[in-house]
Backbone as JSON, one array per atom type, in Angstrom:
{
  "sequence": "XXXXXXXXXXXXXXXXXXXXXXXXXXXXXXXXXXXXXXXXXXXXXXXXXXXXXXXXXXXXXXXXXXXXXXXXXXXXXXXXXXXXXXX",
  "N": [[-9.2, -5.61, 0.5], [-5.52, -5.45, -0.07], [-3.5, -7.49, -1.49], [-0.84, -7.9, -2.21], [0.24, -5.52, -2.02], [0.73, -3.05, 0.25], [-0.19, 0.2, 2.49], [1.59, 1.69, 4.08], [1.94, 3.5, 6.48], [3.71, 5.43, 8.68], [2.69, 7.41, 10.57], [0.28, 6.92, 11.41], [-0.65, 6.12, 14.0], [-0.21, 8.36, 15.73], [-0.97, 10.65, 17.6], [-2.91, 14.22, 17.58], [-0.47, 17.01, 17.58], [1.29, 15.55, 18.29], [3.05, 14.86, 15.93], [6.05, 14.84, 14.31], [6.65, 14.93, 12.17], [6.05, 15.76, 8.31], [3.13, 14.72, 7.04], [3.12, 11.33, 5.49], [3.27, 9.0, 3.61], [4.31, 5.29, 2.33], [4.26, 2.72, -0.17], [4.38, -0.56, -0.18], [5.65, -3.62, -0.26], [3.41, -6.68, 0.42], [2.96, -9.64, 0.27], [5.06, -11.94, -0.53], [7.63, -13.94, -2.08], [10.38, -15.64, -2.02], [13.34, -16.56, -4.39], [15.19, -18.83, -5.47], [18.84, -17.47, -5.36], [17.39, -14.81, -4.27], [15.89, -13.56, -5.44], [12.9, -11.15, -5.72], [9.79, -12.16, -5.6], [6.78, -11.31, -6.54], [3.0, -12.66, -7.08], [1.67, -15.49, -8.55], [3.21, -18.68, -9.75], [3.61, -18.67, -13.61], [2.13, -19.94, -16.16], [0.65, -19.89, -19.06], [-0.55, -17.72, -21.15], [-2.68, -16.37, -20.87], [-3.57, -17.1, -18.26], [-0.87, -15.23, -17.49], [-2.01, -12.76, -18.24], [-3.97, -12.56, -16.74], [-2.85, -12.17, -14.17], [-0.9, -10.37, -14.44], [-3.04, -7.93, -14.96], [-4.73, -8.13, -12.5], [-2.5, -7.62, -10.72], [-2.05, -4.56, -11.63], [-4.66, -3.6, -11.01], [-5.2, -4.23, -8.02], [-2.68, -2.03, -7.22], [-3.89, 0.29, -7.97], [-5.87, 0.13, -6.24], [-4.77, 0.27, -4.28], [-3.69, 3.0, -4.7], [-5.55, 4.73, -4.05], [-6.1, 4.34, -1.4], [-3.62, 4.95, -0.21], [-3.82, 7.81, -1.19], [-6.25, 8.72, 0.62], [-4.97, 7.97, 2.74], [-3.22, 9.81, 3.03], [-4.47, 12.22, 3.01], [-5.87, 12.16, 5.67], [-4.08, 12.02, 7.46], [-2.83, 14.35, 7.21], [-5.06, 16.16, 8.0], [-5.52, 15.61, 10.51], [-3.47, 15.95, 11.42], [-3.35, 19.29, 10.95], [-5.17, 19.51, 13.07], [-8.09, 19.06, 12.09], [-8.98, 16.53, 12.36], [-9.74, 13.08, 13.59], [-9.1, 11.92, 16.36]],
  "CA": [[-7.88, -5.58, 1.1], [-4.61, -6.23, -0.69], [-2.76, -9.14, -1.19], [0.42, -8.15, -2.39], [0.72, -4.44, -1.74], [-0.2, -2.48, 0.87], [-0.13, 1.2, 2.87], [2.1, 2.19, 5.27], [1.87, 5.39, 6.99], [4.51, 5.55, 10.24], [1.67, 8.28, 11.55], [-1.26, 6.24, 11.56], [-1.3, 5.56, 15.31], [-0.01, 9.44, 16.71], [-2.07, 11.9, 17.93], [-2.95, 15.03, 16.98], [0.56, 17.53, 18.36], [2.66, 14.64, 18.42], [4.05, 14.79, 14.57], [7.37, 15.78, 14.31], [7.38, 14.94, 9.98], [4.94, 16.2, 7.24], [2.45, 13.58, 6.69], [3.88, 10.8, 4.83], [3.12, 7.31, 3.35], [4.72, 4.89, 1.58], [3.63, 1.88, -0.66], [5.18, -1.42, 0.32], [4.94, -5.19, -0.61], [3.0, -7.07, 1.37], [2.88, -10.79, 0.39], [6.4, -11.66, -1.53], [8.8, -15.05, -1.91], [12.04, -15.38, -2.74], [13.85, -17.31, -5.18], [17.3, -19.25, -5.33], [19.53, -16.56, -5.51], [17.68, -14.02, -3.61], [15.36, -12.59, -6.39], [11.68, -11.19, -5.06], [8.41, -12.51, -7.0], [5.16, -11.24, -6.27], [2.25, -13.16, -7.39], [2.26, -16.67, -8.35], [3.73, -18.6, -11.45], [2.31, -18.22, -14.72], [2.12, -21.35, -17.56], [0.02, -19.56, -19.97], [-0.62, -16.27, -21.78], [-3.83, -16.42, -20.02], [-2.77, -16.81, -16.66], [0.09, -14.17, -17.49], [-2.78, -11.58, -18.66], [-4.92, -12.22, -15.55], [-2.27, -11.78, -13.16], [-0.56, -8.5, -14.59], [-4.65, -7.17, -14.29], [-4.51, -7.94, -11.01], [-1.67, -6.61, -10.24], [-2.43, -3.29, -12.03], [-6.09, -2.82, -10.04], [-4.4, -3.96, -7.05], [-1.64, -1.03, -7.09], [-4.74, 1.32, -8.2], [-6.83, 0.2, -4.76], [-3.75, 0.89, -2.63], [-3.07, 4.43, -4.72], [-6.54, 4.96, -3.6], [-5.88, 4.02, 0.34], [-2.6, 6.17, 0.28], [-4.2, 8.94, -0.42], [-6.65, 8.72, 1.14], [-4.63, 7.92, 4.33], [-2.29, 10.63, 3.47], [-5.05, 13.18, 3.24], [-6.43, 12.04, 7.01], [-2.67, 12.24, 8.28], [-2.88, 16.26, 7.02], [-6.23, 16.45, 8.6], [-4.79, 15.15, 11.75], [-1.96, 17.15, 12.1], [-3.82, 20.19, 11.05], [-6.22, 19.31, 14.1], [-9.24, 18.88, 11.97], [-9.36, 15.07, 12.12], [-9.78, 12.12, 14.67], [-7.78, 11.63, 17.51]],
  "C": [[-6.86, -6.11, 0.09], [-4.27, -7.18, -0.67], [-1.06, -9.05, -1.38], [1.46, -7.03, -1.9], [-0.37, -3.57, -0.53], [0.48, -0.56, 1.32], [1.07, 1.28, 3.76], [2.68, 3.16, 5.53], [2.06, 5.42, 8.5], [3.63, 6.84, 11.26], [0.71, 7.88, 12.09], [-1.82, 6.22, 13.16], [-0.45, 7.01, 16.19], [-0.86, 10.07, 16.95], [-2.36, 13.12, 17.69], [-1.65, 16.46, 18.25], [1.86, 16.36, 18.58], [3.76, 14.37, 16.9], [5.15, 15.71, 14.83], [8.05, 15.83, 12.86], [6.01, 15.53, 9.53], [4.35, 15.03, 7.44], [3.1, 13.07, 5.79], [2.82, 9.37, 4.99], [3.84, 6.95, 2.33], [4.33, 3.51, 1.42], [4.71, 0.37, -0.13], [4.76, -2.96, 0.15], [4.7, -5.86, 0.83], [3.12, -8.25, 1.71], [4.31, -10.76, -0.55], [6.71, -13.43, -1.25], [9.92, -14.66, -2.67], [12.84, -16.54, -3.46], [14.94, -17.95, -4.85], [17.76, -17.95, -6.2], [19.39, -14.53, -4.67], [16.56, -12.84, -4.47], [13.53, -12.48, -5.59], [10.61, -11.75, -6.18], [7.77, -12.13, -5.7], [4.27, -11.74, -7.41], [2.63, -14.77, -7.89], [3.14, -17.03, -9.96], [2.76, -18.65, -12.52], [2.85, -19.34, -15.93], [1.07, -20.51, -18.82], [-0.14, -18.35, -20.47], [-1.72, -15.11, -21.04], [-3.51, -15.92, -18.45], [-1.67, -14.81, -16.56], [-0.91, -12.53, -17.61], [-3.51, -11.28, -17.29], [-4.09, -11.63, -14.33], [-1.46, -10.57, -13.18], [-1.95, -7.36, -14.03], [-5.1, -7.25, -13.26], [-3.7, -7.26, -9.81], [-1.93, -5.01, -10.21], [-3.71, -2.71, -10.9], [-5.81, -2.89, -8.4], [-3.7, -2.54, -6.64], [-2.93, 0.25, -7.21], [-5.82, 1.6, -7.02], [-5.94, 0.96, -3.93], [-2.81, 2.32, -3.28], [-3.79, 5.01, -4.21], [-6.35, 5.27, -2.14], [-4.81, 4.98, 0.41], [-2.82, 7.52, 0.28], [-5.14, 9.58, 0.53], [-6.14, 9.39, 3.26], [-3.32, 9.18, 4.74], [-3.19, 12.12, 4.09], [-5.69, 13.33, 4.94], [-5.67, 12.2, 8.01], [-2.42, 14.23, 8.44], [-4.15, 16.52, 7.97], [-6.03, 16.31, 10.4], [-4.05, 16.11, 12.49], [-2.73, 18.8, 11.96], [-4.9, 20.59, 12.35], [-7.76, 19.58, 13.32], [-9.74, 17.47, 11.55], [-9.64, 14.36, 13.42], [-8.39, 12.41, 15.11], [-7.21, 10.01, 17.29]]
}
């Protein structure tokens, strides 16, 4: 499961005849803070080069799980609507 980013697909919970859009998803932060002034950070702070390396590579495989899940969940939203998926 993510931590910072996740799925979200406004179809997920219709039924099959009830879409009234194409299938759709869109990517969306999940965990976040906010700074003085209003600025977003995701992930935590970073003191070292180290640190700074591990947490970009986290980031990166992160974003690559949840390109995974979107399509996934886009392809099951087509399947849906086409009526060859779950209800």
């Amino acid at each position: 499961m993510a931590l910072y980013f996740e799925v979200f697909n406004p179809l997920n919970k219709w039924k099959k005849g009830e879409y009234t859009l194409a299938p759709q998803v869109s990517i969306r932060i999940a965990t976040y803070r906010t700074e003085s002034g209003g600025a977003v950070t995701v992930g935590p702070y970073l003191a070292s080069e180290i640190e700074i390396d591990e947490s970009i590579n986290f980031l990166i495989k992160e974003l690559e799980d949840v390109r995974k899940q979107a399509k996934r969940e886009l392809k099951a939203s087509l399947k849906k609507q086409l009526g060859k998926g779950k209800e």
